[in-house]
Short mmCIF file of C-alpha atoms in Angstrom, two decimals:
data_model
loop_
_atom_site.label_atom_id
_atom_site.label_comp_id
_atom_site.label_asym_id
_atom_site.label_seq_id
_atom_site.Cartn_x
_atom_site.Cartn_y
_atom_site.Cartn_z
CA MET A 1 -95.77 -110.72 -69.54
CA ALA A 2 -94.53 -108.63 -72.32
CA THR A 3 -90.84 -108.14 -72.96
CA ILE A 4 -89.69 -105.12 -74.42
CA ALA A 5 -86.32 -104.46 -75.92
CA LEU A 6 -84.71 -100.97 -75.67
CA ASP A 7 -82.00 -99.70 -77.38
CA ALA A 8 -80.39 -97.62 -74.76
CA MET A 9 -77.95 -95.88 -76.90
CA GLY A 10 -80.12 -94.66 -79.28
CA GLY A 11 -81.47 -91.30 -79.70
CA ASP A 12 -79.95 -87.84 -78.48
CA PHE A 13 -79.30 -88.58 -75.04
CA GLY A 14 -78.98 -92.31 -75.20
CA PRO A 15 -79.03 -93.93 -71.54
CA GLU A 16 -79.70 -90.34 -69.80
CA VAL A 17 -83.38 -90.67 -70.90
CA VAL A 18 -83.99 -94.59 -71.61
CA ILE A 19 -82.98 -95.71 -67.96
CA PRO A 20 -84.86 -93.39 -66.02
CA ALA A 21 -88.10 -94.00 -68.72
CA ALA A 22 -87.60 -97.64 -68.07
CA VAL A 23 -87.65 -97.05 -64.32
CA HIS A 24 -90.66 -95.36 -64.58
CA ALA A 25 -92.45 -97.85 -67.03
CA VAL A 26 -91.88 -100.96 -64.45
CA LYS A 27 -93.31 -98.94 -62.26
CA LYS A 28 -96.21 -97.57 -64.30
CA ILE A 29 -97.12 -100.77 -66.42
CA LYS A 30 -98.33 -104.35 -64.98
CA ASP A 31 -96.68 -107.50 -66.32
CA ILE A 32 -93.44 -106.05 -68.15
CA HIS A 33 -89.85 -106.92 -68.58
CA ILE A 34 -87.52 -104.71 -69.86
CA ILE A 35 -84.18 -105.81 -71.72
CA LEU A 36 -81.65 -102.65 -71.60
CA VAL A 37 -79.47 -103.17 -75.10
CA GLY A 38 -76.23 -101.31 -75.22
CA ASP A 39 -72.63 -100.78 -73.60
CA GLU A 40 -73.07 -102.64 -70.32
CA VAL A 41 -70.34 -100.38 -68.69
CA ARG A 42 -72.17 -97.13 -69.90
CA LEU A 43 -75.46 -98.49 -68.57
CA ARG A 44 -73.92 -99.58 -65.28
CA ASP A 45 -72.21 -96.33 -64.80
CA TYR A 46 -74.99 -94.05 -65.14
CA ALA A 47 -77.22 -96.63 -63.17
CA LYS A 48 -74.41 -96.26 -60.46
CA ASP A 49 -74.32 -92.68 -60.65
CA HIS A 50 -78.26 -92.23 -60.03
CA SER A 51 -78.62 -95.22 -57.29
CA ILE A 52 -80.47 -97.44 -60.05
CA ASP A 53 -80.26 -101.02 -59.07
CA LEU A 54 -80.20 -102.54 -62.89
CA ASP A 55 -79.94 -106.21 -61.65
CA LYS A 56 -83.28 -105.95 -59.56
CA HIS A 57 -85.74 -104.55 -62.38
CA PHE A 58 -83.76 -105.29 -65.96
CA GLU A 59 -82.03 -107.64 -68.11
CA ILE A 60 -78.92 -106.10 -69.91
CA GLU A 61 -77.75 -107.23 -73.53
CA HIS A 62 -74.22 -105.99 -74.36
CA ALA A 63 -73.99 -104.27 -77.74
CA SER A 64 -70.57 -102.79 -78.53
CA GLN A 65 -71.39 -100.45 -81.38
CA VAL A 66 -74.04 -97.54 -81.73
CA VAL A 67 -76.03 -96.43 -84.96
CA GLU A 68 -75.12 -92.80 -85.08
CA MET A 69 -78.66 -90.26 -85.39
CA HIS A 70 -76.96 -88.87 -89.37
CA GLU A 71 -75.50 -92.21 -90.26
CA ASP A 72 -76.22 -93.88 -93.86
CA PRO A 73 -78.91 -96.59 -93.34
CA ARG A 74 -77.15 -99.17 -95.69
CA HIS A 75 -73.82 -98.30 -93.58
CA ALA A 76 -75.56 -99.18 -90.42
CA VAL A 77 -77.11 -102.69 -91.91
CA ARG A 78 -73.62 -103.72 -93.46
CA LYS A 79 -71.21 -102.44 -91.02
CA LYS A 80 -73.24 -102.11 -87.44
CA LYS A 81 -74.06 -105.71 -86.79
CA ASP A 82 -73.63 -105.75 -83.16
CA SER A 83 -75.16 -102.05 -82.40
CA SER A 84 -77.45 -101.82 -79.96
CA MET A 85 -80.20 -101.04 -82.45
CA ARG A 86 -79.55 -104.38 -84.37
CA VAL A 87 -79.27 -106.39 -81.24
CA ALA A 88 -82.65 -105.19 -80.11
CA ILE A 89 -84.12 -106.18 -83.08
CA ASN A 90 -82.57 -109.76 -82.73
CA LEU A 91 -84.04 -110.11 -79.66
CA VAL A 92 -87.46 -109.81 -81.50
CA LYS A 93 -86.41 -112.20 -84.28
CA ASP A 94 -85.07 -114.89 -81.82
CA GLY A 95 -88.00 -114.53 -79.77
CA ARG A 96 -86.59 -113.26 -76.65
CA ALA A 97 -88.44 -110.09 -76.72
CA GLN A 98 -91.40 -109.47 -78.16
CA ALA A 99 -91.26 -105.50 -79.25
CA VAL A 100 -88.54 -103.39 -79.88
CA VAL A 101 -88.34 -99.57 -78.94
CA SER A 102 -85.54 -97.39 -80.49
CA ALA A 103 -85.09 -93.44 -80.49
CA GLY A 104 -82.53 -94.00 -83.11
CA ASN A 105 -81.63 -93.02 -86.80
CA THR A 106 -85.40 -93.61 -88.60
CA GLY A 107 -83.94 -94.79 -91.62
CA ALA A 108 -81.51 -97.09 -89.90
CA LEU A 109 -83.95 -98.32 -87.76
CA MET A 110 -86.42 -98.91 -90.67
CA ALA A 111 -83.60 -100.69 -93.01
CA THR A 112 -82.58 -103.02 -90.20
CA ALA A 113 -85.65 -103.91 -89.13
CA LYS A 114 -87.04 -104.70 -92.44
CA PHE A 115 -83.58 -106.64 -92.82
CA VAL A 116 -83.84 -108.48 -89.64
CA LEU A 117 -87.29 -109.38 -89.51
CA LYS A 118 -88.83 -109.08 -92.89
CA THR A 119 -91.95 -108.17 -93.78
CA LEU A 120 -95.64 -109.69 -93.35
CA PRO A 121 -96.94 -111.63 -96.68
CA GLY A 122 -98.88 -109.04 -98.88
CA ILE A 123 -96.84 -106.15 -97.72
CA ASP A 124 -94.29 -104.89 -100.20
CA ARG A 125 -93.21 -102.17 -97.97
CA PRO A 126 -93.52 -101.19 -93.76
CA ALA A 127 -95.00 -97.62 -93.16
CA ILE A 128 -94.79 -95.42 -90.44
CA CYS A 129 -97.83 -94.59 -88.20
CA THR A 130 -98.36 -92.31 -85.55
CA THR A 131 -101.41 -90.78 -83.78
CA ILE A 132 -101.60 -86.92 -83.90
CA PRO A 133 -104.04 -84.85 -81.85
CA SER A 134 -107.46 -84.14 -83.01
CA TYR A 135 -110.85 -82.72 -81.63
CA GLY A 136 -112.09 -86.21 -81.01
CA GLY A 137 -108.55 -87.43 -79.21
CA HIS A 138 -106.36 -88.54 -81.88
CA THR A 139 -106.16 -89.87 -85.30
CA HIS A 140 -103.57 -92.12 -86.81
CA MET A 141 -101.88 -91.55 -90.08
CA LEU A 142 -99.06 -93.25 -92.14
CA ASP A 143 -97.17 -93.36 -93.92
CA LEU A 144 -94.78 -90.57 -92.27
CA GLY A 145 -91.66 -91.15 -94.08
CA ALA A 146 -90.64 -94.67 -94.71
CA ASN A 147 -91.69 -94.30 -98.39
CA VAL A 148 -91.36 -91.14 -100.14
CA ASP A 149 -93.02 -92.64 -103.35
CA SER A 150 -95.44 -94.89 -102.89
CA SER A 151 -97.84 -96.84 -105.51
CA ALA A 152 -101.20 -97.14 -105.28
CA GLU A 153 -101.25 -100.51 -104.11
CA HIS A 154 -98.97 -99.34 -101.45
CA LEU A 155 -101.16 -96.83 -100.45
CA PHE A 156 -104.02 -99.76 -100.29
CA GLN A 157 -101.70 -101.75 -97.99
CA PHE A 158 -101.30 -98.81 -95.72
CA ALA A 159 -104.83 -98.52 -95.34
CA VAL A 160 -105.30 -102.29 -94.42
CA MET A 161 -102.55 -101.82 -91.75
CA GLY A 162 -103.77 -98.54 -90.45
CA SER A 163 -107.13 -99.93 -90.02
CA VAL A 164 -106.10 -103.03 -88.12
CA LEU A 165 -103.76 -100.70 -85.71
CA ALA A 166 -106.79 -98.05 -84.98
CA GLU A 167 -109.17 -101.13 -84.61
CA ALA A 168 -107.24 -102.73 -82.09
CA ILE A 169 -105.57 -99.94 -80.19
CA ASP A 170 -108.64 -98.07 -79.78
CA ASN A 171 -111.22 -100.65 -79.86
CA THR A 172 -112.91 -98.96 -82.92
CA ASP A 173 -115.18 -101.03 -84.89
CA LYS A 174 -114.73 -100.26 -88.60
CA PRO A 175 -112.55 -97.06 -88.03
CA LYS A 176 -113.20 -94.36 -90.89
CA ILE A 177 -110.41 -94.60 -93.47
CA GLY A 178 -109.66 -91.35 -95.05
CA LEU A 179 -107.06 -90.71 -98.33
CA LEU A 180 -105.38 -87.62 -98.02
CA ASN A 181 -105.75 -85.43 -101.12
CA ILE A 182 -105.66 -81.61 -102.33
CA GLY A 183 -109.61 -81.98 -102.52
CA SER A 184 -112.66 -83.76 -101.70
CA GLU A 185 -114.07 -83.87 -105.16
CA ASP A 186 -113.45 -86.98 -107.68
CA SER A 187 -111.63 -84.95 -110.13
CA LYS A 188 -108.87 -83.75 -107.55
CA GLY A 189 -105.48 -85.32 -107.22
CA ASN A 190 -102.93 -87.18 -109.29
CA ALA A 191 -102.86 -90.52 -110.87
CA GLN A 192 -101.51 -91.95 -108.14
CA VAL A 193 -104.29 -90.74 -105.79
CA LYS A 194 -106.97 -91.36 -107.87
CA ALA A 195 -105.80 -95.27 -108.72
CA ALA A 196 -105.60 -95.78 -104.97
CA ASP A 197 -108.99 -94.34 -104.39
CA ASN A 198 -110.12 -97.01 -106.96
CA LEU A 199 -108.73 -99.70 -104.75
CA LEU A 200 -109.82 -98.47 -101.52
CA GLN A 201 -113.13 -97.97 -102.67
CA LYS A 202 -113.10 -102.37 -102.88
CA GLY A 203 -111.24 -103.00 -99.91
CA PRO A 204 -112.18 -104.61 -96.76
CA PHE A 205 -112.72 -101.30 -94.16
CA ASN A 206 -114.55 -98.28 -93.85
CA TYR A 207 -113.09 -96.12 -96.36
CA ILE A 208 -114.86 -92.67 -96.13
CA GLY A 209 -113.08 -91.00 -99.35
CA TYR A 210 -110.91 -88.11 -99.53
CA VAL A 211 -109.82 -85.91 -96.89
CA GLU A 212 -107.81 -82.86 -97.16
CA GLY A 213 -105.23 -81.17 -94.95
CA ASP A 214 -107.73 -79.61 -92.74
CA ASP A 215 -109.39 -82.61 -91.92
CA LEU A 216 -106.12 -84.20 -90.33
CA ASN A 217 -107.31 -82.73 -86.67
CA GLY A 218 -110.98 -83.21 -86.98
CA GLU A 219 -113.22 -85.59 -86.18
CA GLU A 220 -114.48 -87.06 -89.51
CA VAL A 221 -111.67 -89.54 -89.90
CA ASP A 222 -109.88 -92.19 -87.76
CA VAL A 223 -106.77 -93.24 -90.08
CA VAL A 224 -105.35 -90.92 -92.70
CA VAL A 225 -103.43 -92.62 -95.58
CA CYS A 226 -100.54 -90.82 -97.73
CA ASP A 227 -97.20 -91.59 -99.09
CA GLY A 228 -94.34 -90.94 -96.92
CA PHE A 229 -93.21 -87.41 -98.60
CA VAL A 230 -96.57 -85.88 -98.23
CA GLY A 231 -96.99 -87.38 -94.39
CA ASN A 232 -93.54 -86.27 -93.30
CA VAL A 233 -94.11 -82.65 -94.43
CA SER A 234 -97.60 -82.67 -93.00
CA ILE A 235 -96.45 -83.80 -89.57
CA LYS A 236 -93.36 -81.49 -89.43
CA THR A 237 -95.61 -78.50 -90.50
CA MET A 238 -98.21 -79.35 -87.64
CA GLU A 239 -95.22 -79.61 -85.21
CA GLY A 240 -94.09 -75.99 -86.63
CA VAL A 241 -97.31 -74.63 -86.21
CA ALA A 242 -97.71 -75.91 -82.69
CA LYS A 243 -94.21 -74.29 -81.67
CA MET A 244 -95.15 -71.32 -83.16
CA ILE A 245 -98.53 -70.81 -81.50
CA THR A 246 -96.45 -71.77 -78.13
CA MET A 247 -93.70 -68.83 -79.01
CA MET A 248 -96.29 -66.04 -79.94
CA MET A 249 -98.62 -66.59 -76.93
CA ARG A 250 -95.54 -66.75 -74.46
CA GLU A 251 -94.89 -63.71 -76.05
CA GLU A 252 -97.95 -61.96 -75.55
CA PHE A 253 -98.51 -62.56 -72.23
CA ASN A 254 -95.01 -61.85 -71.09
CA ARG A 255 -95.22 -58.24 -72.98
CA THR A 256 -96.99 -56.13 -70.19
CA LEU A 257 -97.85 -56.35 -66.68
CA LEU A 258 -101.40 -56.40 -67.64
CA SER A 259 -100.83 -59.21 -69.96
CA LYS A 260 -98.63 -61.19 -67.19
CA LEU A 261 -101.72 -60.77 -65.05
CA ALA A 262 -104.38 -61.82 -67.38
CA GLY A 263 -101.73 -65.02 -68.35
CA LEU A 264 -102.04 -66.15 -64.42
CA PHE A 265 -105.88 -66.26 -64.49
CA ALA A 266 -105.98 -67.84 -67.85
CA TRP A 267 -103.12 -70.26 -66.72
CA PRO A 268 -105.44 -73.33 -65.63
CA VAL A 269 -106.91 -73.20 -69.18
CA LEU A 270 -103.37 -73.03 -71.25
CA SER A 271 -102.42 -75.78 -68.90
CA LYS A 272 -105.09 -77.75 -69.86
CA PHE A 273 -104.61 -77.01 -73.47
CA LYS A 274 -100.84 -77.62 -73.27
CA LYS A 275 -101.62 -81.11 -72.10
CA ARG A 276 -103.72 -81.79 -74.94
CA VAL A 277 -101.34 -80.76 -77.55
CA ASP A 278 -98.28 -82.16 -75.76
CA PRO A 279 -96.05 -83.96 -78.73
CA ARG A 280 -94.70 -86.28 -75.70
CA ARG A 281 -98.35 -87.92 -75.41
CA TYR A 282 -98.19 -88.97 -78.78
CA ASN A 283 -94.61 -89.89 -78.97
CA GLY A 284 -94.08 -93.54 -80.37
CA ALA A 285 -94.59 -94.26 -84.03
CA SER A 286 -95.47 -97.86 -85.34
CA MET A 287 -93.52 -99.59 -87.94
CA LEU A 288 -96.09 -101.26 -89.36
CA GLY A 289 -96.10 -104.43 -91.83
CA LEU A 290 -93.28 -106.03 -89.98
CA THR A 291 -93.28 -109.69 -88.61
CA GLY A 292 -92.54 -107.96 -85.46
CA ILE A 293 -93.17 -104.86 -83.27
CA VAL A 294 -90.96 -101.86 -83.95
CA ILE A 295 -91.58 -98.87 -82.18
CA LYS A 296 -90.02 -95.40 -83.26
CA SER A 297 -89.48 -92.75 -80.47
CA HIS A 298 -88.62 -89.34 -80.97
CA GLY A 299 -84.82 -88.87 -80.72
CA GLY A 300 -85.09 -85.77 -78.95
CA THR A 301 -88.04 -86.69 -76.61
CA ASP A 302 -87.36 -87.02 -72.77
CA VAL A 303 -88.35 -89.48 -70.00
CA LEU A 304 -92.61 -88.90 -70.24
CA GLY A 305 -92.12 -89.07 -73.91
CA TYR A 306 -90.33 -91.94 -74.13
CA VAL A 307 -92.37 -94.07 -71.43
CA ASN A 308 -95.12 -93.33 -73.81
CA ALA A 309 -93.39 -95.24 -76.83
CA ILE A 310 -92.87 -98.09 -74.23
CA GLU A 311 -96.59 -98.10 -73.42
CA ILE A 312 -97.54 -98.17 -77.17
CA ALA A 313 -95.25 -101.43 -77.52
CA VAL A 314 -96.78 -102.87 -74.54
CA LEU A 315 -100.28 -102.59 -76.00
CA GLU A 316 -99.33 -103.79 -79.63
CA VAL A 317 -98.00 -106.56 -78.12
CA GLU A 318 -101.21 -107.49 -76.16
CA LYS A 319 -103.39 -106.87 -78.92
CA SER A 320 -100.88 -109.00 -81.30
CA VAL A 321 -100.94 -106.47 -84.22
CA PRO A 322 -98.87 -107.78 -86.52
CA GLU A 323 -100.68 -111.11 -86.26
CA HIS A 324 -103.98 -109.22 -86.93
CA ILE A 325 -102.50 -107.65 -90.03
CA ARG A 326 -101.55 -111.23 -91.41
CA LYS A 327 -105.02 -112.10 -90.71
CA CYS A 328 -106.25 -109.42 -92.75
CA MET A 329 -104.20 -109.71 -95.43
CA GLU A 330 -104.70 -113.42 -96.23
CA PRO A 331 -108.01 -113.32 -97.62
CA LEU A 332 -106.82 -110.27 -100.02
CA LEU A 333 -104.13 -112.51 -101.26
CA VAL A 334 -106.14 -115.25 -102.21
CA GLN A 335 -108.33 -112.88 -103.75
CA ALA A 336 -105.63 -111.16 -105.77
CA GLU A 337 -104.17 -114.63 -106.92
CA SER A 338 -107.37 -115.78 -108.20
CA GLU A 339 -107.85 -112.38 -110.13
CA LYS A 340 -104.37 -113.11 -111.77
CA ILE A 341 -105.59 -116.80 -112.72
CA ALA A 342 -109.41 -115.70 -114.09
CA PRO A 343 -108.16 -113.94 -117.31
CA GLU A 344 -105.79 -116.75 -118.16
CA LYS A 345 -108.55 -119.67 -118.00
CA THR A 346 -110.97 -116.77 -119.62
CA GLN A 347 -108.43 -116.89 -122.67
CA LEU A 348 -108.13 -120.48 -122.89
CA GLU A 349 -111.72 -121.07 -122.94
CA SER A 350 -112.08 -118.53 -125.60
CA GLU A 351 -109.02 -120.35 -127.66
CA ALA A 352 -110.80 -123.74 -127.15
#
């Protein structure tokens, strides 16, 4: 059974979304136990008003503080030690939960999770990874904002983690890894990207080379690697374009009586299209590289989106994602250590 701790106070709506999502999750997912973390009085008041028996389905862990959505991450780590976010992460550290889901402040969640759980051996910085819609189903993309300036070594580590996640979650043998660049030619890109390309070519995964922005939603790549600055701008741009297309289509179909009639006939197709690109289906970003499983839900998502984030958490527990990343990093650490020692031996031998 997977035990998931939910930051019930996090996000734009707090218990109003988290509790109904938890109710849906226990009905939908087999072998799941949920710990609701937050102000116990407020949680029970909401449940009472909506005729939900918390004691029957859930465990409640009281937390007296809340991390606000725009709060400074450093302040959250130092001053909010009894926040619902911190207490939920502590449950993972103490072994009472196997994963945590929060819709709270992203920066605070990353900072707190890194402080409490620490990173896996060989991982310098955790990365945020999510799925985006593509022709073939979806594509994994990281980093999406945890690291706005990443070195070539960091990008290599992101590729390892993304490859492990895609293989575990999608049951894909040797997922195709692409490095996001401004062109596919070897001459394109800055020094950081070119250095990362050299490292990735030697990596223990299926690296296919550079990919461009128009490849993100295609079928040629399973995992796209980039630094957090580029990744965050890319994902926000896609979200903006999706909203624009939706608004424009709605506007055009409502323009005249004839267009309204056309919209009525086109509704079945439009409904299927909307379902395929519905951001709620892709809600739930993994904070990879930590010793425990931390899933970031969008702060403004609804019940359906939050349930999806819980499902991702359960799936990563079942697939033991952090442990797989650890095992994948072990031989790389041994190799890196041997490469450090080798030049010293060569110099000593030459002096002798």
